Short mmCIF file of C-alpha atoms in Angstrom, two decimals:
data_model
loop_
_atom_site.label_atom_id
_atom_site.label_comp_id
_atom_site.label_asym_id
_atom_site.label_seq_id
_atom_site.Cartn_x
_atom_site.Cartn_y
_atom_site.Cartn_z
CA UNK N 18 -21.73 31.97 156.44
CA UNK N 19 -22.76 32.33 153.01
CA UNK N 20 -22.29 30.62 150.23
CA UNK N 21 -19.34 32.00 147.80
CA UNK N 22 -23.22 31.70 145.72
CA UNK N 23 -25.13 33.30 148.22
CA UNK N 24 -23.61 35.87 149.04
CA UNK N 25 -25.73 39.46 150.06
CA UNK N 26 -24.24 41.43 147.68
CA UNK N 27 -24.32 39.51 143.86
CA UNK N 28 -23.02 40.96 141.09
CA UNK N 29 -26.75 41.10 139.24
CA UNK N 30 -27.79 43.56 142.25
CA UNK N 31 -30.12 41.14 143.85
CA UNK N 32 -32.83 43.13 146.00
CA UNK N 33 -31.84 43.32 149.32
CA UNK N 34 -33.84 43.75 152.77
CA UNK N 35 -32.50 44.50 155.57
CA UNK N 36 -33.08 45.47 159.68
CA UNK N 37 -31.24 48.32 160.85
CA UNK N 38 -29.19 47.99 163.81
CA UNK N 39 -29.91 49.45 167.10
CA UNK N 40 -28.73 50.39 170.11
CA UNK N 41 -30.00 47.71 172.82
CA UNK N 42 -33.00 47.12 170.37
CA UNK N 43 -31.88 44.92 167.75
CA UNK N 44 -29.09 42.09 170.11
CA UNK N 45 -29.10 38.25 169.64
CA UNK N 46 -32.90 38.01 171.25
CA UNK N 47 -34.30 39.61 168.88
CA UNK N 48 -32.22 39.16 165.53
CA UNK N 49 -33.50 34.63 166.60
CA UNK N 50 -37.16 35.66 166.49
CA UNK N 51 -36.86 38.49 163.85
CA UNK N 52 -35.64 35.06 161.58
CA UNK N 53 -39.13 33.54 161.97
CA UNK N 54 -40.65 35.53 160.08
CA UNK N 55 -38.26 35.95 157.38
CA UNK N 56 -35.79 33.82 155.78
CA UNK N 57 -34.10 35.80 153.98
CA UNK N 58 -34.29 39.77 155.12
CA UNK N 59 -30.18 40.29 156.73
CA UNK N 60 -30.04 40.86 160.30
CA UNK N 61 -27.92 43.64 161.70
CA UNK N 62 -26.43 43.92 165.45
CA UNK N 63 -26.04 46.60 167.69
CA UNK N 64 -22.94 49.07 166.66
CA UNK N 65 -20.00 47.22 169.07
CA UNK N 66 -16.82 49.22 169.23
CA UNK N 67 -13.65 47.67 167.92
CA UNK N 68 -12.46 47.89 171.65
CA UNK N 69 -15.42 45.67 173.52
CA UNK N 70 -14.55 43.77 170.32
CA UNK N 71 -10.54 43.20 170.34
CA UNK N 72 -10.54 43.14 174.04
CA UNK N 73 -14.05 42.60 175.90
CA UNK N 74 -16.17 39.29 176.29
CA UNK N 75 -16.14 38.55 172.28
CA UNK N 76 -19.19 35.60 173.08
CA UNK N 77 -21.34 38.31 175.54
CA UNK N 78 -20.73 41.04 172.88
CA UNK N 79 -20.88 39.53 169.59
CA UNK N 80 -22.20 35.97 169.80
CA UNK N 81 -24.91 34.51 168.08
CA UNK N 82 -26.72 31.83 167.03
CA UNK N 83 -27.09 29.93 163.91
CA UNK N 84 -29.84 30.37 162.65
CA UNK N 85 -29.77 34.64 162.98
CA UNK N 86 -27.77 33.99 159.38
CA UNK N 87 -27.73 35.80 157.44
CA UNK N 88 -26.43 38.08 159.87
CA UNK N 89 -25.05 41.39 159.76
CA UNK N 90 -22.35 42.63 163.05
CA UNK N 91 -21.59 46.82 162.78
CA UNK N 92 -18.02 48.35 164.18
CA UNK N 93 -18.16 51.50 165.35
CA UNK N 94 -14.17 52.85 165.07
CA UNK N 95 -11.53 54.89 162.86
CA UNK N 96 -8.60 52.95 163.70
CA UNK N 97 -8.10 50.71 159.89
CA UNK N 98 -5.39 49.21 162.19
CA UNK N 99 -8.22 47.50 164.69
CA UNK N 100 -10.70 47.80 162.22
CA UNK N 101 -8.94 45.20 160.36
CA UNK N 102 -8.80 43.20 163.08
CA UNK N 103 -12.25 43.84 164.92
CA UNK N 104 -13.27 42.53 161.57
CA UNK N 105 -10.80 39.56 161.65
CA UNK N 106 -12.75 38.71 164.97
CA UNK N 107 -16.35 38.40 163.76
CA UNK N 108 -15.37 36.96 160.41
CA UNK N 109 -14.08 34.07 162.49
CA UNK N 110 -17.36 34.31 164.80
CA UNK N 111 -19.01 33.95 161.30
CA UNK N 112 -21.22 36.55 160.32
CA UNK N 113 -22.16 37.11 156.59
CA UNK N 114 -20.92 41.17 156.71
CA UNK N 115 -18.95 43.60 158.50
CA UNK N 116 -20.62 47.27 158.92
CA UNK N 117 -18.72 50.62 159.56
CA UNK N 118 -20.78 53.06 161.57
CA UNK N 119 -20.76 55.70 160.16
CA UNK N 120 -24.00 56.86 161.03
CA UNK N 121 -24.63 57.14 164.77
CA UNK N 122 -24.47 61.10 166.14
CA UNK N 123 -23.23 60.14 169.57
CA UNK N 124 -21.71 62.27 172.35
CA UNK N 125 -20.34 58.53 172.64
CA UNK N 126 -19.43 58.48 169.92
CA UNK N 127 -18.61 61.95 168.62
CA UNK N 128 -15.41 61.63 171.36
CA UNK N 129 -14.22 58.53 169.85
CA UNK N 130 -14.21 59.46 166.45
CA UNK N 131 -16.32 57.26 164.62
CA UNK N 132 -20.19 57.70 164.42
CA UNK N 133 -21.46 60.27 162.12
CA UNK N 134 -18.71 62.19 162.32
CA UNK N 135 -16.86 60.79 160.04
CA UNK N 136 -18.69 62.15 157.32
CA UNK N 137 -15.86 64.71 157.72
CA UNK N 138 -13.42 62.94 157.13
CA UNK N 139 -14.31 60.37 154.09
CA UNK N 140 -11.00 59.15 153.20
CA UNK N 141 -10.39 57.88 156.75
CA UNK N 142 -13.29 56.12 156.31
CA UNK N 143 -11.84 54.41 152.80
CA UNK N 144 -8.41 53.48 154.81
CA UNK N 145 -11.20 51.06 157.25
CA UNK N 146 -12.40 49.63 154.77
CA UNK N 147 -9.14 48.80 152.43
CA UNK N 148 -7.87 47.66 155.59
CA UNK N 149 -11.10 45.02 156.48
CA UNK N 150 -11.23 44.13 152.86
CA UNK N 151 -7.34 42.88 153.09
CA UNK N 152 -8.50 41.75 156.36
CA UNK N 153 -11.72 39.53 155.57
CA UNK N 154 -13.40 37.30 152.74
CA UNK N 155 -16.81 38.12 154.41
CA UNK N 156 -18.64 41.83 152.86
CA UNK N 157 -17.42 44.98 153.90
CA UNK N 158 -19.91 47.42 153.39
CA UNK N 159 -20.60 51.23 155.16
CA UNK N 160 -23.46 52.63 156.97
CA UNK N 161 -24.35 56.84 156.74
CA UNK N 162 -26.29 59.99 156.59
CA UNK N 163 -26.96 62.56 153.86
CA UNK N 164 -24.18 65.13 155.96
CA UNK N 165 -23.43 66.86 159.06
CA UNK N 166 -23.79 70.15 160.54
CA UNK N 167 -23.55 72.56 157.60
CA UNK N 168 -21.66 70.73 155.02
CA UNK N 169 -23.70 70.46 151.89
CA UNK N 170 -24.91 66.81 151.04
CA UNK N 171 -24.30 66.85 147.94
CA UNK N 172 -21.27 66.73 148.04
CA UNK N 173 -21.08 65.28 151.66
CA UNK N 174 -22.68 62.25 149.89
CA UNK N 175 -20.35 62.02 146.86
CA UNK N 176 -17.21 62.07 148.22
CA UNK N 177 -18.38 59.10 151.57
CA UNK N 178 -19.15 57.43 148.65
CA UNK N 179 -16.56 57.46 146.19
CA UNK N 180 -13.63 56.80 148.65
CA UNK N 181 -15.61 53.43 149.87
CA UNK N 182 -16.40 52.01 146.67
CA UNK N 183 -12.91 53.03 145.89
CA UNK N 184 -12.27 50.85 148.21
CA UNK N 185 -13.65 48.00 147.90
CA UNK N 186 -16.74 48.70 149.66
CA UNK N 187 -19.83 45.48 148.56
CA UNK N 188 -22.40 48.19 149.45
CA UNK N 189 -23.14 51.39 151.03
CA UNK N 190 -26.88 51.49 152.74
CA UNK N 191 -27.67 54.94 152.91
CA UNK N 192 -29.95 56.57 156.20
CA UNK N 193 -31.28 59.86 154.33
CA UNK N 194 -31.31 62.54 156.30
CA UNK N 195 -28.62 64.89 158.11
CA UNK N 196 -26.79 64.75 161.75
CA UNK N 197 -27.24 67.49 163.87
CA UNK N 198 -23.29 66.20 165.84
CA UNK N 199 -24.37 70.18 167.54
CA UNK N 200 -27.64 70.89 169.27
CA UNK N 201 -30.09 67.84 168.79
CA UNK N 202 -30.11 64.53 170.81
CA UNK N 203 -29.18 61.27 169.33
CA UNK N 204 -32.75 60.47 169.26
CA UNK N 205 -34.12 64.24 168.43
CA UNK N 206 -31.29 63.15 164.69
CA UNK N 207 -34.12 60.29 164.22
CA UNK N 208 -36.96 62.26 163.48
CA UNK N 209 -35.62 66.56 163.42
CA UNK N 210 -33.40 66.32 160.09
CA UNK N 211 -35.38 66.58 157.56
CA UNK N 212 -35.64 62.99 155.52
CA UNK N 213 -34.27 63.95 151.39
CA UNK N 214 -34.93 60.41 150.19
CA UNK N 215 -33.56 62.45 146.60
CA UNK N 216 -30.66 62.92 147.42
CA UNK N 217 -30.43 59.21 147.93
CA UNK N 218 -31.90 58.62 143.88
CA UNK N 219 -29.81 60.66 142.62
CA UNK N 220 -26.18 58.69 144.31
CA UNK N 221 -27.19 55.88 142.47
CA UNK N 222 -28.52 58.18 139.02
CA UNK N 223 -24.60 58.74 139.46
CA UNK N 224 -24.09 55.18 140.36
CA UNK N 225 -25.38 52.93 138.34
CA UNK N 226 -23.39 50.06 139.34
CA UNK N 227 -22.51 50.55 143.32
CA UNK N 228 -24.88 48.51 146.14
CA UNK N 229 -26.76 51.93 147.03
CA UNK N 230 -29.52 51.33 150.04
CA UNK N 231 -31.98 53.89 151.87
CA UNK N 232 -32.46 53.74 155.47
CA UNK N 233 -34.62 56.38 158.14
CA UNK N 234 -38.08 57.06 158.06
CA UNK N 235 -39.60 53.63 156.37
CA UNK N 236 -42.31 52.57 157.60
CA UNK N 237 -44.85 50.17 155.42
CA UNK N 238 -44.02 47.83 152.41
CA UNK N 239 -46.07 49.25 150.71
CA UNK N 240 -43.66 52.99 150.69
CA UNK N 241 -41.03 51.91 150.65
CA UNK N 242 -41.32 49.40 148.09
CA UNK N 243 -41.61 51.51 144.87
CA UNK N 244 -38.07 52.65 145.61
CA UNK N 245 -36.55 49.41 145.07
CA UNK N 246 -37.29 50.26 141.25
CA UNK N 247 -34.26 52.34 140.70
CA UNK N 248 -32.58 51.45 144.53
CA UNK N 249 -30.99 48.10 145.85
CA UNK N 250 -32.22 47.83 149.17
CA UNK N 251 -35.32 49.02 151.70
CA UNK N 252 -32.83 49.12 155.99
CA UNK N 253 -36.88 48.91 157.88
CA UNK N 254 -35.32 50.23 161.61
CA UNK N 255 -38.64 51.49 164.53
CA UNK N 256 -41.10 50.18 161.96
CA UNK N 257 -39.15 46.79 161.69
CA UNK N 258 -39.39 46.25 165.81
CA UNK N 259 -41.72 47.77 166.87
CA UNK N 260 -43.97 46.39 164.32
CA UNK N 261 -42.84 43.37 163.18
CA UNK N 262 -44.84 41.73 161.11
CA UNK N 263 -44.18 43.68 158.25
CA UNK N 264 -41.38 41.04 158.26
CA UNK N 265 -44.05 38.42 157.48
CA UNK N 266 -44.33 39.92 153.91
CA UNK N 267 -40.44 40.46 153.09
CA UNK N 268 -40.11 37.37 151.86
CA UNK N 269 -43.14 37.14 149.63
CA UNK N 270 -43.42 40.16 148.13
CA UNK N 271 -39.70 41.64 148.19
CA UNK N 272 -37.93 37.71 147.81
CA UNK N 273 -40.84 36.53 145.30
CA UNK N 274 -40.47 33.16 147.54
CA UNK N 275 -42.99 31.21 146.07
CA UNK N 276 -45.12 30.62 150.45
CA UNK N 277 -47.92 32.27 152.33
CA UNK N 278 -46.72 35.31 154.73
CA UNK N 279 -45.60 34.23 157.96
CA UNK N 280 -48.16 35.01 160.20
CA UNK N 281 -47.89 36.63 164.09
CA UNK N 282 -49.63 33.46 165.63
CA UNK N 283 -46.62 31.43 163.51
CA UNK N 284 -43.86 33.11 163.52
CA UNK N 285 -44.21 33.10 167.62
CA UNK N 286 -44.98 28.63 167.76
CA UNK N 287 -41.52 28.52 165.43
CA UNK N 288 -39.52 30.60 168.50
CA UNK N 289 -40.96 28.82 170.65
CA UNK N 290 -37.98 26.21 170.03
CA UNK N 291 -35.45 29.36 170.35
CA UNK N 292 -37.05 30.22 173.69
CA UNK N 293 -36.92 27.45 175.44
CA UNK N 294 -33.49 26.36 174.33
CA UNK N 295 -32.43 29.96 175.71
CA UNK N 296 -34.02 29.43 179.32
CA UNK N 297 -32.53 26.04 179.69
CA UNK N 298 -29.45 27.69 179.17
CA UNK N 299 -29.72 30.68 182.66
CA UNK N 300 -31.88 33.39 179.87
CA UNK N 301 -34.12 35.43 181.61
CA UNK N 302 -37.99 35.23 179.57
CA UNK N 303 -37.77 39.33 179.81
CA UNK N 304 -34.81 39.68 178.29
CA UNK N 305 -36.53 37.25 175.18
CA UNK N 306 -39.72 38.45 174.98
CA UNK N 307 -39.29 42.37 176.09
CA UNK N 308 -38.06 42.52 171.64
CA UNK N 309 -41.42 39.99 170.96
CA UNK N 310 -44.85 43.26 172.77
CA UNK N 311 -45.04 43.96 168.83
CA UNK N 312 -45.73 41.77 167.14
CA UNK N 313 -49.74 41.96 166.64
CA UNK N 314 -50.18 45.57 166.81
CA UNK N 315 -53.06 46.38 165.10
CA UNK N 316 -54.89 42.93 165.76
CA UNK N 317 -57.53 42.10 168.54
CA UNK N 318 -56.17 41.23 171.78
CA UNK N 319 -53.51 42.44 171.17
CA UNK N 320 -53.04 44.70 174.67
CA UNK N 321 -53.72 41.71 176.38
CA UNK N 322 -50.37 40.44 174.52
CA UNK N 323 -48.37 42.98 175.84
CA UNK N 324 -49.59 43.00 179.23
CA UNK N 325 -49.34 39.28 179.76
CA UNK N 326 -45.74 39.46 178.40
CA UNK N 327 -44.36 42.83 180.10
CA UNK N 328 -46.26 42.19 183.83
CA UNK N 329 -45.48 38.12 184.29
CA UNK N 330 -42.91 37.61 181.74
CA UNK N 331 -40.01 39.39 184.77
CA UNK N 332 -41.96 36.75 187.09
CA UNK N 333 -38.81 34.64 189.39
CA UNK N 334 -38.58 31.38 186.78
CA UNK N 335 -41.92 32.79 183.95
CA UNK N 336 -40.86 29.97 181.37
CA UNK N 337 -43.05 29.23 177.74
CA UNK N 338 -46.25 28.93 179.67
CA UNK N 339 -45.94 33.02 179.50
CA UNK N 340 -45.65 32.92 176.28
CA UNK N 341 -48.38 30.21 175.52
CA UNK N 342 -50.81 31.77 177.43
CA UNK N 343 -50.20 35.18 176.40
CA UNK N 344 -50.92 33.90 172.56
CA UNK N 345 -54.08 32.54 174.24
CA UNK N 346 -55.10 36.02 174.56
CA UNK N 347 -54.65 37.29 170.99
CA UNK N 348 -57.70 36.83 168.74
CA UNK N 349 -56.86 34.68 164.93
CA UNK N 350 -60.11 36.35 164.36
CA UNK N 351 -61.23 40.29 162.44
CA UNK N 352 -58.57 42.91 161.49
CA UNK N 353 -60.40 45.17 163.44
CA UNK N 354 -57.82 47.82 165.89
CA UNK N 355 -58.72 47.57 169.59
CA UNK N 356 -60.28 50.39 171.30
CA UNK N 357 -57.40 51.46 172.98
CA UNK N 358 -54.78 50.67 170.52
#
């Protein structure tokens, strides 16, 4: 857990870069790999429901490695008592932050009365924040949309922000799209509703003393970094996952680190000890290397890197030799695109 002087959301409003919570993607092996590329970025878990945390196999669901810090656990739920209990468990596991999901639009979360449908119940989200703040000392935050269905984003986002900050939320991460609970699939909800970064900027202008972070559609640091002139944080989702070499620039560009960027080759070499340790515990290589496929995107040899990891990592007994073979196939010379990229 972070010491007091290293808290994620400081009163000085230091900028924060985070990787977004993504189901079936940002598991512990993904986060451990991403940590090799950046020392400072905040890494999020997949969403886990309060019921699973309270009653399920906690080590399997929310276990993580010490190397992942700073790391945040995202909870799905809407019962303040259960949210507080789950937050307490998360805190005891050593997480640096617990976050409330108010953005996922899937049928599953709608039927469970959590996720994006909670945009219509800001007072309930605030009650969850208050209960969680009473239960833990770590940061309690909210990640939301700008509205759902026919809501007016001006009113809906203001109500959510005002209610949750009044209850003590340390930060509000805003996915700058509406979610359409009727008529669009979860996948379509990631692309079809138009992005409205200006709406998030207006919220920050109205609440200059609160932490407001931006999520949704951010593809490159060149595109996203200018928003930090007004906002407090950037959250990358699919771009960070599919082209993780972006993360190798984060410490220098956004945190002012006096060090060279972490190259893809260096990240793989750093990650070898983690892979070896997990293999010794019975974890299959493919469970870990599937998160590494996009590392060399746009570089010579990227196709060979992906092919070797995809084909050979699934074989029985696959070990570090597969990663070493894949790494040898990636040329560090040049920077042009492969013909098939």
